[in-house]
Amino acid sequence: MVDSLESGNLARNNYQGISYAVPTNPLPSEPACDKRAAAPLSVTRCQIAQTLPDGTPNPNARFVQAGCETGFNTGNLPGPSGPCNGAAVTIPQGRNRFRGPNYFNTDFTVMKITKLRGWEGATLGVGLQFFNFFNHPNFGFPRYDISDSTFGQIFGLEQPPTSVLGTGFSGGNTSARMIQLKAEFKF
């Protein structure tokens, strides 16, 4: 999780780096993301919104408010005099704390291979290949910038590295189920 608002504030002071978001409490170990976080059908977010609809800091937010100056593991909670003037928190972040949705894909091939008479060792194979056989969508990572109003929502699908169409079409929607008729002649 990053804070692009604070990174922009620090850039004015010649700091050219990323400001990481600091958790307000130890984060739960279970994954927060699933298909319910996908937009535009978004019913739930992967993470709790940083601000309430009226723009005030959310007291249940899991991260120090956007734009508050933080250290790597330290920051201040919202207080009565402002969003960055409350009690100080120190939460060690550690490795692999954030996980996105799981990736699942199944490809399936059915072939019938027949030996050809009169051709020594020649075979003819005919069959079908199914890509993404169960037509399972694989959701991408949620928005990870706590300064973004869509923080914690998912706006895209992950694509497999190749498809029936090859690698040149990876920008298209290649996660849909595809079926290919295959003929194979070996001699």
Coordinates of N, CA and C in Angstrom, one line a residue:
M1 N 0.8 -1.2 0.0 CA 0.0 0.0 0.0 C 0.9 1.2 0.0
V2 N 0.5 2.2 -0.8 CA 1.3 3.4 -0.9 C 0.4 4.6 -0.7
D3 N 1.1 5.8 -0.5 CA 0.4 7.0 -0.2 C 0.9 8.1 -1.2
S4 N 0.3 8.2 -2.4 CA 0.8 9.1 -3.5 C 0.6 10.5 -3.1
L5 N -0.3 10.9 -2.2 CA -0.5 12.2 -1.8 C 0.7 12.7 -1.0
E6 N 1.2 11.9 0.0 CA 2.3 12.2 0.8 C 3.6 12.2 -0.1
S7 N 3.7 11.3 -1.1 CA 4.8 11.3 -2.0 C 4.9 12.6 -2.8
G8 N 3.7 13.1 -3.2 CA 3.7 14.4 -3.9 C 4.1 15.5 -3.0
N9 N 3.6 15.5 -1.7 CA 4.0 16.6 -0.8 C 5.5 16.6 -0.6
L10 N 6.1 15.4 -0.4 CA 7.6 15.3 -0.2 C 8.4 15.6 -1.5
A11 N 7.8 15.4 -2.6 CA 8.5 15.8 -3.9 C 8.8 17.2 -4.0
R12 N 8.0 18.1 -3.4 CA 8.3 19.5 -3.4 C 9.6 19.8 -2.6
N13 N 9.9 18.9 -1.7 CA 11.2 19.1 -0.9 C 12.3 18.2 -1.4
N14 N 12.2 17.9 -2.7 CA 13.3 17.1 -3.4 C 13.4 15.7 -3.0
Y15 N 12.3 15.1 -2.4 CA 12.3 13.7 -2.1 C 11.6 13.0 -3.2
Q16 N 12.4 12.1 -3.9 CA 11.8 11.5 -5.1 C 11.7 10.0 -4.8
G17 N 10.7 9.6 -4.1 CA 10.5 8.2 -3.7 C 9.0 7.9 -3.5
I18 N 8.8 6.7 -3.0 CA 7.4 6.3 -2.7 C 7.2 6.3 -1.2
S19 N 6.1 6.9 -0.7 CA 5.7 6.8 0.7 C 4.8 5.6 0.8
Y20 N 5.2 4.7 1.7 CA 4.3 3.6 1.9 C 3.3 3.8 3.0
A21 N 2.1 3.3 2.9 CA 1.1 3.4 3.9 C 1.4 2.6 5.2
V22 N 1.2 3.2 6.3 CA 1.4 2.6 7.6 C 0.1 2.1 8.2
P23 N 0.1 0.8 8.6 CA -1.2 0.3 9.2 C -1.4 0.9 10.6
T24 N -2.7 1.0 11.0 CA -3.0 1.6 12.3 C -3.1 0.5 13.3
N25 N -3.3 -0.7 12.9 CA -3.3 -1.9 13.8 C -2.7 -3.1 13.1
P26 N -2.3 -4.2 13.7 CA -1.9 -5.3 13.0 C -3.0 -5.8 12.0
L27 N -2.6 -6.0 10.8 CA -3.6 -6.4 9.8 C -4.0 -7.9 9.9
P28 N -5.2 -8.2 9.6 CA -5.7 -9.6 9.7 C -4.9 -10.5 8.7
S29 N -4.7 -11.7 9.1 CA -3.9 -12.6 8.2 C -4.7 -13.2 7.1
E30 N -6.0 -13.2 7.1 CA -6.8 -13.7 6.0 C -6.9 -12.8 4.9
P31 N -6.9 -13.3 3.6 CA -7.0 -12.4 2.5 C -8.3 -11.6 2.5
A32 N -8.2 -10.3 2.2 CA -9.3 -9.4 2.2 C -10.0 -9.3 0.8
C33 N -9.4 -9.8 -0.2 CA -9.9 -9.6 -1.6 C -10.6 -10.9 -2.1
D34 N -11.7 -10.7 -2.8 CA -12.4 -11.7 -3.5 C -13.2 -11.1 -4.6
K35 N -14.0 -11.9 -5.3 CA -14.7 -11.3 -6.5 C -15.7 -10.3 -6.1
R36 N -16.1 -10.1 -4.9 CA -17.1 -9.1 -4.5 C -16.5 -7.7 -4.6
A37 N -15.1 -7.6 -4.6 CA -14.5 -6.3 -4.7 C -14.4 -5.7 -6.1
A38 N -14.8 -6.5 -7.1 CA -14.6 -6.1 -8.5 C -15.6 -5.0 -8.9
A39 N -15.2 -4.0 -9.6 CA -16.0 -2.9 -10.0 C -16.5 -3.3 -11.4
P40 N -17.6 -2.8 -11.9 CA -18.6 -1.9 -11.3 C -19.6 -2.6 -10.3
L41 N -19.4 -3.9 -10.1 CA -20.4 -4.6 -9.3 C -19.9 -4.5 -7.8
S42 N -19.1 -3.6 -7.5 CA -18.4 -3.5 -6.2 C -19.4 -3.4 -5.1
V43 N -19.6 -4.4 -4.2 CA -20.4 -4.3 -3.1 C -19.5 -4.1 -1.8
T44 N -18.4 -4.7 -1.8 CA -17.4 -4.6 -0.7 C -16.1 -4.2 -1.3
R45 N -15.2 -3.6 -0.4 CA -13.9 -3.3 -0.8 C -12.9 -4.3 -0.2
C46 N -11.7 -4.4 -0.8 CA -10.7 -5.3 -0.2 C -10.2 -4.6 1.1
Q47 N -10.2 -3.3 1.2 CA -9.8 -2.6 2.4 C -10.9 -1.6 2.7
I48 N -11.0 -1.2 4.0 CA -11.9 -0.2 4.5 C -11.5 1.1 3.9
A49 N -12.5 1.9 3.5 CA -12.3 3.3 3.0 C -11.6 4.1 4.0
Q50 N -10.7 5.0 3.5 CA -9.9 5.8 4.4 C -10.7 7.0 5.0
T51 N -11.7 7.5 4.2 CA -12.5 8.6 4.6 C -14.0 8.2 4.6
L52 N -14.8 8.9 5.4 CA -16.2 8.7 5.4 C -16.8 9.5 4.2
P53 N -18.1 9.3 3.8 CA -18.6 10.0 2.7 C -18.6 11.6 2.8
D54 N -18.6 12.1 4.0 CA -18.5 13.5 4.2 C -17.1 14.1 4.2
G55 N -16.1 13.2 4.0 CA -14.7 13.6 3.8 C -13.9 13.6 5.1
T56 N -14.5 13.2 6.3 CA -13.8 13.1 7.5 C -13.0 11.8 7.6
P57 N -11.9 11.7 8.4 CA -11.2 10.5 8.5 C -12.1 9.4 9.1
N58 N -12.0 8.2 8.5 CA -12.7 7.0 9.0 C -12.0 6.5 10.2
P59 N -12.7 6.4 11.4 CA -12.0 5.9 12.6 C -11.7 4.4 12.5
N60 N -12.3 3.7 11.6 CA -12.0 2.3 11.4 C -11.0 2.0 10.3
A61 N -10.4 3.0 9.7 CA -9.5 2.8 8.6 C -8.3 2.0 9.1
R62 N -7.8 1.1 8.2 CA -6.7 0.3 8.6 C -5.3 0.9 8.4
F63 N -5.3 2.1 7.8 CA -4.0 2.8 7.5 C -4.0 4.2 8.0
V64 N -2.8 4.7 8.3 CA -2.7 6.2 8.7 C -3.2 7.0 7.5
Q65 N -3.9 8.1 7.8 CA -4.6 8.9 6.8 C -3.6 9.4 5.7
A66 N -4.1 9.4 4.5 CA -3.3 9.9 3.3 C -2.8 11.3 3.6
G67 N -1.6 11.6 3.2 CA -1.0 12.9 3.3 C -0.4 13.1 4.7
C68 N -0.5 12.2 5.6 CA 0.2 12.4 6.9 C 1.6 11.9 6.8
E69 N 2.5 12.7 7.3 CA 3.9 12.3 7.3 C 4.2 11.1 8.1
T70 N 4.8 10.1 7.6 CA 5.0 8.8 8.3 C 6.5 8.4 8.1
G71 N 6.9 7.5 9.0 CA 8.1 6.7 8.8 C 7.8 5.4 8.1
F72 N 8.7 4.5 8.0 CA 8.4 3.2 7.4 C 7.4 2.4 8.2
N73 N 7.5 2.4 9.5 CA 6.6 1.7 10.4 C 5.9 2.5 11.4
T74 N 6.0 3.8 11.3 CA 5.4 4.7 12.3 C 4.5 5.8 11.6
G75 N 3.5 6.3 12.4 CA 2.6 7.3 11.9 C 1.7 7.8 13.0
N76 N 0.9 8.7 12.7 CA -0.1 9.3 13.7 C -1.5 9.0 13.3
L77 N -2.3 8.6 14.2 CA -3.8 8.4 14.0 C -4.5 9.8 13.9
P78 N -5.7 9.8 13.4 CA -6.5 11.1 13.5 C -6.7 11.5 14.9
G79 N -6.7 12.8 15.2 CA -6.9 13.3 16.5 C -7.9 14.4 16.5
P80 N -8.3 15.0 17.6 CA -9.3 16.1 17.7 C -8.9 17.3 16.9
S81 N -7.6 17.6 16.8 CA -7.1 18.8 16.1 C -6.8 18.6 14.6
G82 N -6.9 17.4 14.1 CA -6.6 17.1 12.7 C -6.4 15.7 12.4
P83 N -6.4 15.3 11.1 CA -6.2 13.9 10.7 C -4.9 13.3 11.0
C84 N -3.9 14.1 11.3 CA -2.5 13.6 11.5 C -2.0 13.9 12.9
N85 N -2.8 14.4 13.8 CA -2.3 14.9 15.1 C -2.7 14.0 16.3
G86 N -3.1 12.8 16.1 CA -3.6 11.9 17.1 C -2.4 11.1 17.7
A87 N -2.7 10.0 18.3 CA -1.7 9.1 19.0 C -0.8 8.5 17.9
A88 N 0.5 8.3 18.3 CA 1.4 7.7 17.4 C 1.3 6.2 17.4
V89 N 1.5 5.5 16.3 CA 1.4 4.1 16.2 C 2.7 3.6 15.5
T90 N 3.1 2.4 15.9 CA 4.3 1.7 15.3 C 3.9 0.3 15.1
I91 N 3.8 -0.1 13.8 CA 3.4 -1.4 13.4 C 4.4 -2.0 12.5
P92 N 5.2 -3.0 12.9 CA 6.1 -3.6 11.9 C 5.4 -4.2 10.8
Q93 N 5.8 -3.9 9.6 CA 5.0 -4.4 8.4 C 5.5 -5.8 7.9
G94 N 6.7 -6.1 7.9 CA 7.2 -7.4 7.5 C 6.9 -7.7 6.0
R95 N 7.3 -8.9 5.6 CA 7.1 -9.3 4.2 C 5.8 -10.0 3.9
N96 N 5.4 -9.9 2.7 CA 4.2 -10.6 2.2 C 2.9 -10.3 3.0
R97 N 2.7 -9.1 3.4 CA 1.5 -8.8 4.2 C 0.3 -8.6 3.4
F98 N 0.4 -8.3 2.1 CA -0.7 -8.0 1.3 C -0.8 -9.1 0.2
R99 N -2.0 -9.6 0.0 CA -2.2 -10.6 -1.0 C -3.4 -10.2 -1.9
G100 N -3.3 -10.5 -3.1 CA -4.4 -10.3 -4.0 C -5.2 -11.5 -4.2
P101 N -6.2 -11.5 -5.1 CA -7.1 -12.6 -5.3 C -6.3 -13.8 -5.9
N102 N -6.8 -15.0 -5.7 CA -6.1 -16.2 -6.2 C -6.3 -16.2 -7.7
Y103 N -5.3 -17.0 -8.3 CA -5.3 -17.2 -9.8 C -5.6 -18.6 -10.0
F104 N -6.6 -18.9 -10.9 CA -7.0 -20.3 -11.2 C -7.2 -20.4 -12.7
N105 N -6.6 -21.4 -13.3 CA -6.9 -21.6 -14.8 C -6.7 -23.1 -15.1
T106 N -7.6 -23.6 -16.0 CA -7.5 -25.0 -16.4 C -7.7 -25.1 -17.9
D107 N -6.7 -25.7 -18.5 CA -6.7 -25.9 -20.0 C -7.0 -27.5 -20.2
F108 N -7.6 -27.8 -21.3 CA -8.0 -29.2 -21.5 C -7.9 -29.5 -22.9
T109 N -7.4 -30.7 -23.3 CA -7.3 -31.1 -24.7 C -7.8 -32.6 -24.8
V110 N -8.6 -32.8 -25.9 CA -9.1 -34.1 -26.2 C -8.6 -34.4 -27.7
M111 N -7.9 -35.5 -27.9 CA -7.3 -35.8 -29.2 C -7.6 -37.3 -29.5
K112 N -7.9 -37.6 -30.8 CA -8.0 -38.9 -31.3 C -6.9 -39.1 -32.4
I113 N -6.0 -40.0 -32.1 CA -4.9 -40.2 -33.0 C -5.1 -41.5 -33.7
T114 N -5.0 -41.5 -35.1 CA -5.2 -42.7 -35.9 C -3.9 -42.9 -36.8
K115 N -3.5 -44.2 -36.8 CA -2.4 -44.6 -37.7 C -2.9 -44.6 -39.1
L116 N -2.2 -44.1 -40.1 CA -2.6 -44.1 -41.5 C -2.0 -45.3 -42.2
R117 N -2.8 -46.1 -42.9 CA -2.3 -47.3 -43.6 C -1.6 -46.8 -44.8
G118 N -0.5 -47.6 -45.1 CA 0.3 -47.3 -46.3 C 1.3 -46.2 -46.1
W119 N 1.3 -45.6 -44.9 CA 2.3 -44.6 -44.5 C 3.0 -45.2 -43.3
E120 N 4.3 -45.5 -43.4 CA 5.0 -46.1 -42.3 C 5.2 -45.1 -41.2
G121 N 4.5 -45.3 -40.1 CA 4.7 -44.4 -38.9 C 3.9 -43.1 -38.9
A122 N 3.1 -42.9 -40.0 CA 2.4 -41.6 -40.1 C 1.1 -41.7 -39.3
T123 N 0.7 -40.6 -38.6 CA -0.5 -40.6 -37.8 C -1.3 -39.3 -38.1
L124 N -2.6 -39.3 -37.9 CA -3.4 -38.2 -38.1 C -4.2 -38.0 -36.8
G125 N -4.1 -36.8 -36.2 CA -4.8 -36.5 -34.9 C -5.8 -35.4 -35.1
V126 N -6.9 -35.6 -34.6 CA -8.0 -34.6 -34.6 C -8.5 -34.4 -33.2
G127 N -8.7 -33.2 -32.8 CA -9.2 -33.0 -31.4 C -9.6 -31.6 -31.1
L128 N -10.0 -31.3 -29.9 CA -10.4 -30.0 -29.4 C -9.5 -29.6 -28.3
Q129 N -9.1 -28.3 -28.2 CA -8.4 -27.8 -27.1 C -9.3 -26.7 -26.5
F130 N -9.4 -26.8 -25.2 CA -10.2 -25.8 -24.4 C -9.2 -25.0 -23.5
F131 N -9.2 -23.7 -23.7 CA -8.4 -22.8 -22.8 C -9.4 -22.1 -21.9
N132 N -9.0 -22.0 -20.6 CA -9.9 -21.6 -19.5 C -11.2 -22.4 -19.5
F133 N -11.0 -23.7 -19.4 CA -12.1 -24.6 -19.5 C -13.3 -24.3 -18.7
F134 N -13.1 -23.9 -17.4 CA -14.2 -23.6 -16.5 C -14.7 -22.1 -16.6
N135 N -14.1 -21.4 -17.5 CA -14.5 -20.0 -17.8 C -14.4 -19.2 -16.5
H136 N -13.3 -19.4 -15.7 CA -13.2 -18.7 -14.4 C -12.5 -17.4 -14.6
P137 N -13.1 -16.3 -14.1 CA -12.4 -15.0 -14.1 C -11.3 -14.9 -13.1
N138 N -10.2 -14.3 -13.4 CA -9.1 -14.1 -12.5 C -8.9 -12.6 -12.3
F139 N -9.3 -12.1 -11.1 CA -9.3 -10.7 -10.8 C -7.9 -10.2 -10.5
G140 N -7.7 -9.0 -10.9 CA -6.4 -8.3 -10.7 C -6.2 -7.8 -9.3
F141 N -5.2 -7.1 -9.1 CA -4.9 -6.5 -7.7 C -5.8 -5.3 -7.5
P142 N -6.2 -5.1 -6.3 CA -7.0 -3.9 -5.9 C -6.2 -2.6 -6.0
R143 N -6.8 -1.5 -6.1 CA -6.1 -0.2 -6.1 C -5.4 -0.1 -4.7
Y144 N -4.1 0.1 -4.8 CA -3.3 0.1 -3.6 C -2.9 1.4 -3.0
D145 N -3.4 2.5 -3.6 CA -3.0 3.9 -3.2 C -4.1 4.4 -2.2
I146 N -3.7 4.6 -1.0 CA -4.7 5.1 0.0 C -5.2 6.5 -0.3
S147 N -4.6 7.2 -1.1 CA -5.0 8.6 -1.5 C -6.1 8.5 -2.6
D148 N -6.3 7.3 -3.2 CA -7.3 7.2 -4.3 C -8.7 6.9 -3.7
S149 N -9.7 7.5 -4.2 CA -11.1 7.3 -3.7 C -11.5 5.9 -4.0
T150 N -10.9 5.2 -4.9 CA -11.3 3.8 -5.2 C -10.4 2.8 -4.6
F151 N -9.7 3.2 -3.5 CA -8.8 2.4 -2.8 C -9.5 1.1 -2.4
G152 N -8.9 -0.1 -2.6 CA -9.4 -1.4 -2.3 C -10.4 -2.0 -3.3
Q153 N -10.6 -1.3 -4.4 CA -11.5 -1.9 -5.4 C -10.7 -2.5 -6.5
I154 N -11.3 -3.4 -7.2 CA -10.6 -4.1 -8.3 C -11.3 -3.7 -9.6
F155 N -10.5 -3.3 -10.6 CA -11.0 -2.8 -11.9 C -10.6 -3.6 -13.1
G156 N -10.0 -4.7 -12.9 CA -9.6 -5.5 -14.1 C -9.3 -6.9 -13.8
L157 N -9.1 -7.7 -14.9 CA -8.8 -9.1 -14.8 C -7.4 -9.3 -15.1
E158 N -6.8 -10.4 -14.6 CA -5.5 -10.8 -15.0 C -5.6 -11.7 -16.2
Q159 N -4.6 -11.5 -17.1 CA -4.7 -12.2 -18.3 C -3.6 -13.3 -18.3
P160 N -3.9 -14.5 -18.9 CA -2.8 -15.5 -19.0 C -1.7 -15.0 -20.0
P161 N -0.5 -15.5 -19.8 CA 0.6 -15.0 -20.7 C 0.4 -15.3 -22.2
T162 N -0.3 -16.4 -22.5 CA -0.5 -16.7 -23.9 C -2.0 -17.2 -24.0
S163 N -2.5 -17.3 -25.2 CA -3.8 -17.8 -25.5 C -3.8 -18.5 -26.8
V164 N -5.0 -18.8 -27.3 CA -5.2 -19.4 -28.6 C -4.6 -18.4 -29.6
L165 N -4.8 -17.1 -29.3 CA -4.4 -16.0 -30.2 C -2.9 -15.7 -30.2
G166 N -2.2 -16.3 -29.3 CA -0.7 -16.1 -29.1 C -0.5 -15.0 -28.1
T167 N 0.8 -14.5 -28.0 CA 1.1 -13.5 -27.0 C 0.9 -12.1 -27.5
G168 N 0.7 -11.9 -28.8 CA 0.5 -10.6 -29.3 C -0.9 -10.0 -29.0
F169 N -1.8 -10.8 -28.5 CA -3.1 -10.3 -28.2 C -3.4 -10.2 -26.6
S170 N -2.3 -10.1 -25.9 CA -2.5 -10.2 -24.4 C -3.2 -8.9 -23.9
G171 N -3.3 -7.9 -24.7 CA -4.1 -6.7 -24.2 C -5.6 -6.9 -24.4
G172 N -6.0 -7.9 -25.1 CA -7.4 -8.1 -25.3 C -8.0 -9.0 -24.2
N173 N -9.2 -9.3 -24.2 CA -9.8 -10.1 -23.2 C -9.6 -11.6 -23.5
T174 N -8.4 -12.0 -23.1 CA -8.1 -13.4 -23.4 C -8.3 -14.3 -22.3
S175 N -9.0 -13.9 -21.2 CA -9.4 -14.7 -20.1 C -10.7 -15.5 -20.3
A176 N -11.4 -15.2 -21.4 CA -12.6 -15.9 -21.7 C -12.3 -17.3 -22.1
R177 N -13.3 -18.2 -22.0 CA -13.1 -19.5 -22.5 C -12.9 -19.5 -24.0
M178 N -11.9 -20.2 -24.5 CA -11.7 -20.3 -25.9 C -11.6 -21.8 -26.3
I179 N -12.2 -22.2 -27.5 CA -12.1 -23.5 -27.9 C -11.5 -23.5 -29.3
Q180 N -10.5 -24.5 -29.5 CA -9.8 -24.5 -30.8 C -9.9 -25.9 -31.3
L181 N -10.2 -26.0 -32.6 CA -10.2 -27.3 -33.3 C -8.8 -27.6 -33.8
K182 N -8.3 -28.8 -33.5 CA -6.8 -29.0 -33.8 C -6.8 -30.3 -34.7
A183 N -6.0 -30.2 -35.8 CA -5.6 -31.3 -36.7 C -4.1 -31.4 -36.7
E184 N -3.6 -32.6 -36.6 CA -2.2 -32.8 -36.5 C -1.8 -34.0 -37.4
F185 N -0.9 -33.8 -38.3 CA -0.4 -34.8 -39.2 C 1.1 -35.0 -38.9
K186 N 1.5 -36.2 -38.5 CA 2.9 -36.6 -38.2 C 3.3 -37.7 -39.2
F187 N 4.5 -37.4 -39.8 CA 5.0 -38.5 -40.7 C 6.5 -38.6 -40.5

